[in-house]
């Protein structure tokens, strides 16, 4: 397992779908200003990273409600805490800004804010520093302002708090329930709820993403015996 925690958990596929990012914004990122964004304006973007970097983050952007300026979301999936996450996200954000600068026509145009978010699917509590400044040796105050100060948010799927008003059809809340299930008996009702929510969504790419996540990541990892006994194509009712 990579020591830096960069391992595909199936989350990159799920959060490539706009519905998942839309539901992520509904109470799972504890910043008041996120409620001022308009999820209906979500757009997927490339991150400007080299194509040979499989650990490249997902990039989405959306506008403020009633506004024209963009805010970017930088989503990165991890399976284990990595103490250097903040610096890696600083690199990812730098690559994104580099790509944005190349596309800009006016040199004086303002740059958008970029919010890094870790999609964490590990079992142990997330314990990596949330601010890059914590990684440096004690510095004199005059020098502290010259080191990276990247901060990021963490969605702890398996152990973080759930929004008290999360709707039953919120797919991120449902993902959290899947990851917190400990017996095969708890999975069946979750599969039924998921199938109903996906049917209502009328979104075939989203359904395929969930089916691949369950069949190739979640069930083999959490319930290998249950997965072995399941007929092919039978992940979702």
GROMACS .gro file of C-alpha atoms in nm:
model
  237
    1UNK     CA    1   0.000   0.000   0.000
    2UNK     CA    2   0.142   0.339  -0.093
    3UNK     CA    3   0.287   0.519   0.207
    4UNK     CA    4   0.143   0.853   0.095
    5UNK     CA    5  -0.214   0.720   0.122
    6UNK     CA    6  -0.298   0.766  -0.244
    7UNK     CA    7  -0.508   0.465  -0.335
    8UNK     CA    8  -0.819   0.441  -0.547
    9UNK     CA    9  -1.115   0.358  -0.324
   10UNK     CA   10  -1.380   0.374  -0.595
   11UNK     CA   11  -1.467   0.724  -0.479
   12UNK     CA   12  -1.312   0.896  -0.783
   13UNK     CA   13  -1.564   0.715  -1.003
   14UNK     CA   14  -1.858   0.804  -0.778
   15UNK     CA   15  -1.760   1.168  -0.739
   16UNK     CA   16  -1.714   1.205  -1.112
   17UNK     CA   17  -2.095   1.219  -1.114
   18UNK     CA   18  -2.257   1.561  -1.058
   19UNK     CA   19  -2.530   1.418  -0.833
   20UNK     CA   20  -2.267   1.297  -0.583
   21UNK     CA   21  -2.096   1.638  -0.570
   22UNK     CA   22  -2.436   1.808  -0.543
   23UNK     CA   23  -2.521   1.590  -0.242
   24UNK     CA   24  -2.174   1.646  -0.094
   25UNK     CA   25  -2.246   2.019  -0.085
   26UNK     CA   26  -2.568   1.963   0.108
   27UNK     CA   27  -2.432   1.969   0.462
   28UNK     CA   28  -2.118   1.753   0.441
   29UNK     CA   29  -1.864   2.035   0.414
   30UNK     CA   30  -1.873   2.238   0.739
   31UNK     CA   31  -1.830   2.588   0.599
   32UNK     CA   32  -2.121   2.832   0.616
   33UNK     CA   33  -2.031   2.999   0.287
   34UNK     CA   34  -2.073   2.673   0.096
   35UNK     CA   35  -2.448   2.721   0.136
   36UNK     CA   36  -2.415   3.038  -0.073
   37UNK     CA   37  -2.300   2.839  -0.377
   38UNK     CA   38  -2.537   2.726  -0.653
   39UNK     CA   39  -2.509   2.345  -0.702
   40UNK     CA   40  -2.713   2.373  -1.023
   41UNK     CA   41  -2.411   2.539  -1.188
   42UNK     CA   42  -2.172   2.246  -1.126
   43UNK     CA   43  -1.928   2.175  -1.408
   44UNK     CA   44  -1.655   1.912  -1.429
   45UNK     CA   45  -1.313   2.046  -1.528
   46UNK     CA   46  -0.968   1.901  -1.589
   47UNK     CA   47  -0.703   1.971  -1.327
   48UNK     CA   48  -0.411   2.053  -1.554
   49UNK     CA   49  -0.211   1.762  -1.411
   50UNK     CA   50  -0.003   1.531  -1.629
   51UNK     CA   51  -0.202   1.242  -1.773
   52UNK     CA   52   0.036   0.988  -1.616
   53UNK     CA   53  -0.064   1.089  -1.261
   54UNK     CA   54  -0.337   0.837  -1.166
   55UNK     CA   55  -0.372   1.007  -0.829
   56UNK     CA   56  -0.480   1.335  -0.990
   57UNK     CA   57  -0.777   1.491  -0.810
   58UNK     CA   58  -1.124   1.555  -0.943
   59UNK     CA   59  -1.198   1.917  -1.026
   60UNK     CA   60  -1.544   2.072  -1.021
   61UNK     CA   61  -1.650   2.434  -1.032
   62UNK     CA   62  -1.972   2.619  -0.952
   63UNK     CA   63  -2.093   2.975  -0.919
   64UNK     CA   64  -2.218   3.178  -0.628
   65UNK     CA   65  -2.595   3.204  -0.611
   66UNK     CA   66  -2.695   3.486  -0.842
   67UNK     CA   67  -2.332   3.556  -0.927
   68UNK     CA   68  -2.091   3.501  -1.214
   69UNK     CA   69  -1.767   3.418  -1.030
   70UNK     CA   70  -1.652   3.058  -0.999
   71UNK     CA   71  -1.539   2.859  -0.697
   72UNK     CA   72  -1.342   2.540  -0.766
   73UNK     CA   73  -1.360   2.215  -0.569
   74UNK     CA   74  -1.051   1.993  -0.567
   75UNK     CA   75  -1.157   1.644  -0.455
   76UNK     CA   76  -0.899   1.380  -0.368
   77UNK     CA   77  -0.974   1.025  -0.248
   78UNK     CA   78  -0.754   0.851   0.008
   79UNK     CA   79  -0.767   0.522   0.195
   80UNK     CA   80  -0.528   0.605   0.480
   81UNK     CA   81  -0.411   0.922   0.653
   82UNK     CA   82  -0.109   1.083   0.491
   83UNK     CA   83   0.077   1.340   0.704
   84UNK     CA   84   0.183   1.530   0.392
   85UNK     CA   85  -0.167   1.562   0.244
   86UNK     CA   86  -0.169   1.941   0.278
   87UNK     CA   87   0.150   1.976   0.073
   88UNK     CA   88   0.026   1.733  -0.193
   89UNK     CA   89  -0.294   1.935  -0.221
   90UNK     CA   90  -0.084   2.251  -0.251
   91UNK     CA   91   0.085   2.092  -0.552
   92UNK     CA   92  -0.249   1.988  -0.703
   93UNK     CA   93  -0.390   2.336  -0.653
   94UNK     CA   94  -0.078   2.490  -0.806
   95UNK     CA   95  -0.119   2.274  -1.116
   96UNK     CA   96  -0.481   2.383  -1.144
   97UNK     CA   97  -0.389   2.751  -1.117
   98UNK     CA   98  -0.117   2.698  -1.376
   99UNK     CA   99  -0.378   2.554  -1.614
  100UNK     CA  100  -0.614   2.845  -1.542
  101UNK     CA  101  -0.341   3.099  -1.609
  102UNK     CA  102  -0.265   2.946  -1.948
  103UNK     CA  103  -0.630   2.984  -2.049
  104UNK     CA  104  -0.678   3.342  -1.930
  105UNK     CA  105  -0.704   3.615  -2.191
  106UNK     CA  106  -0.671   3.913  -1.957
  107UNK     CA  107  -0.360   3.922  -1.742
  108UNK     CA  108  -0.537   4.136  -1.482
  109UNK     CA  109  -0.832   3.900  -1.436
  110UNK     CA  110  -0.882   3.770  -1.082
  111UNK     CA  111  -0.827   3.404  -1.003
  112UNK     CA  112  -1.102   3.189  -0.845
  113UNK     CA  113  -1.083   3.034  -0.500
  114UNK     CA  114  -1.000   2.662  -0.489
  115UNK     CA  115  -1.126   2.451  -0.199
  116UNK     CA  116  -0.937   2.121  -0.145
  117UNK     CA  117  -1.144   1.834  -0.002
  118UNK     CA  118  -1.019   1.488   0.094
  119UNK     CA  119  -1.265   1.202   0.039
  120UNK     CA  120  -1.143   0.967   0.310
  121UNK     CA  121  -1.258   0.606   0.319
  122UNK     CA  122  -1.022   0.454   0.577
  123UNK     CA  123  -1.109   0.282   0.903
  124UNK     CA  124  -0.884   0.473   1.142
  125UNK     CA  125  -0.953   0.833   1.235
  126UNK     CA  126  -0.803   1.097   1.009
  127UNK     CA  127  -0.502   1.238   1.195
  128UNK     CA  128  -0.303   1.425   0.930
  129UNK     CA  129  -0.248   1.799   0.979
  130UNK     CA  130  -0.524   2.007   0.818
  131UNK     CA  131  -0.289   2.300   0.757
  132UNK     CA  132   0.048   2.275   0.581
  133UNK     CA  133   0.205   2.514   0.833
  134UNK     CA  134   0.187   2.239   1.095
  135UNK     CA  135   0.441   2.036   0.895
  136UNK     CA  136   0.728   2.279   0.939
  137UNK     CA  137   0.980   2.310   1.218
  138UNK     CA  138   0.918   2.586   1.470
  139UNK     CA  139   0.981   2.912   1.289
  140UNK     CA  140   1.027   3.269   1.397
  141UNK     CA  141   0.706   3.469   1.336
  142UNK     CA  142   0.860   3.669   1.052
  143UNK     CA  143   0.934   3.346   0.863
  144UNK     CA  144   0.601   3.173   0.925
  145UNK     CA  145   0.423   3.380   0.662
  146UNK     CA  146   0.659   3.247   0.395
  147UNK     CA  147   0.569   2.877   0.428
  148UNK     CA  148   0.265   2.717   0.259
  149UNK     CA  149  -0.055   2.757   0.457
  150UNK     CA  150  -0.286   2.532   0.256
  151UNK     CA  151  -0.591   2.419   0.451
  152UNK     CA  152  -0.836   2.151   0.339
  153UNK     CA  153  -1.159   1.984   0.446
  154UNK     CA  154  -1.210   1.612   0.507
  155UNK     CA  155  -1.517   1.402   0.433
  156UNK     CA  156  -1.464   1.106   0.670
  157UNK     CA  157  -1.705   0.864   0.505
  158UNK     CA  158  -1.667   0.585   0.758
  159UNK     CA  159  -1.648   0.784   1.079
  160UNK     CA  160  -1.734   1.151   1.042
  161UNK     CA  161  -2.056   1.312   1.166
  162UNK     CA  162  -2.359   1.305   0.940
  163UNK     CA  163  -2.565   1.621   0.888
  164UNK     CA  164  -2.871   1.597   1.115
  165UNK     CA  165  -3.098   1.706   0.829
  166UNK     CA  166  -2.951   1.477   0.561
  167UNK     CA  167  -3.232   1.343   0.345
  168UNK     CA  168  -3.277   0.968   0.303
  169UNK     CA  169  -3.209   1.002  -0.071
  170UNK     CA  170  -2.885   1.196  -0.021
  171UNK     CA  171  -2.636   0.966  -0.193
  172UNK     CA  172  -2.337   1.081   0.010
  173UNK     CA  173  -2.528   0.999   0.330
  174UNK     CA  174  -2.609   0.661   0.180
  175UNK     CA  175  -2.242   0.607   0.095
  176UNK     CA  176  -2.157   0.678   0.459
  177UNK     CA  177  -2.412   0.420   0.572
  178UNK     CA  178  -2.265   0.159   0.339
  179UNK     CA  179  -1.914   0.222   0.471
  180UNK     CA  180  -2.035   0.199   0.832
  181UNK     CA  181  -2.225  -0.127   0.785
  182UNK     CA  182  -2.069  -0.419   0.964
  183UNK     CA  183  -2.302  -0.709   0.882
  184UNK     CA  184  -2.439  -0.844   0.556
  185UNK     CA  185  -2.792  -0.803   0.691
  186UNK     CA  186  -2.752  -0.426   0.700
  187UNK     CA  187  -2.652  -0.410   0.334
  188UNK     CA  188  -2.978  -0.537   0.179
  189UNK     CA  189  -3.199  -0.245   0.291
  190UNK     CA  190  -2.926  -0.003   0.183
  191UNK     CA  191  -2.918  -0.161  -0.162
  192UNK     CA  192  -3.296  -0.130  -0.185
  193UNK     CA  193  -3.283   0.240  -0.088
  194UNK     CA  194  -3.003   0.301  -0.334
  195UNK     CA  195  -3.188   0.129  -0.619
  196UNK     CA  196  -3.497   0.339  -0.551
  197UNK     CA  197  -3.297   0.664  -0.538
  198UNK     CA  198  -3.115   0.581  -0.861
  199UNK     CA  199  -3.440   0.488  -1.034
  200UNK     CA  200  -3.587   0.825  -0.942
  201UNK     CA  201  -3.273   1.002  -1.060
  202UNK     CA  202  -3.304   0.861  -1.417
  203UNK     CA  203  -2.925   0.882  -1.443
  204UNK     CA  204  -2.768   0.579  -1.608
  205UNK     CA  205  -2.401   0.694  -1.569
  206UNK     CA  206  -2.465   0.744  -1.197
  207UNK     CA  207  -2.619   0.397  -1.170
  208UNK     CA  208  -2.321   0.242  -1.349
  209UNK     CA  209  -2.078   0.425  -1.122
  210UNK     CA  210  -2.252   0.292  -0.812
  211UNK     CA  211  -2.269  -0.060  -0.952
  212UNK     CA  212  -1.896  -0.059  -1.027
  213UNK     CA  213  -1.815   0.089  -0.685
  214UNK     CA  214  -2.018  -0.177  -0.504
  215UNK     CA  215  -1.903  -0.469  -0.717
  216UNK     CA  216  -1.535  -0.378  -0.753
  217UNK     CA  217  -1.457  -0.190  -0.432
  218UNK     CA  218  -1.704  -0.200  -0.146
  219UNK     CA  219  -1.837  -0.558  -0.141
  220UNK     CA  220  -1.504  -0.735  -0.213
  221UNK     CA  221  -1.338  -0.522   0.054
  222UNK     CA  222  -1.605  -0.536   0.325
  223UNK     CA  223  -1.799  -0.859   0.262
  224UNK     CA  224  -1.590  -1.091   0.043
  225UNK     CA  225  -1.805  -1.396   0.124
  226UNK     CA  226  -2.125  -1.214   0.037
  227UNK     CA  227  -1.971  -1.086  -0.285
  228UNK     CA  228  -1.852  -1.433  -0.387
  229UNK     CA  229  -2.204  -1.571  -0.348
  230UNK     CA  230  -2.367  -1.288  -0.545
  231UNK     CA  231  -2.462  -1.355  -0.907
  232UNK     CA  232  -2.289  -1.141  -1.172
  233UNK     CA  233  -2.484  -0.824  -1.240
  234UNK     CA  234  -2.677  -0.860  -0.917
  235UNK     CA  235  -2.522  -0.578  -0.718
  236UNK     CA  236  -2.814  -0.344  -0.772
  237UNK     CA  237  -3.173  -0.477  -0.780
   0.00000   0.00000   0.00000
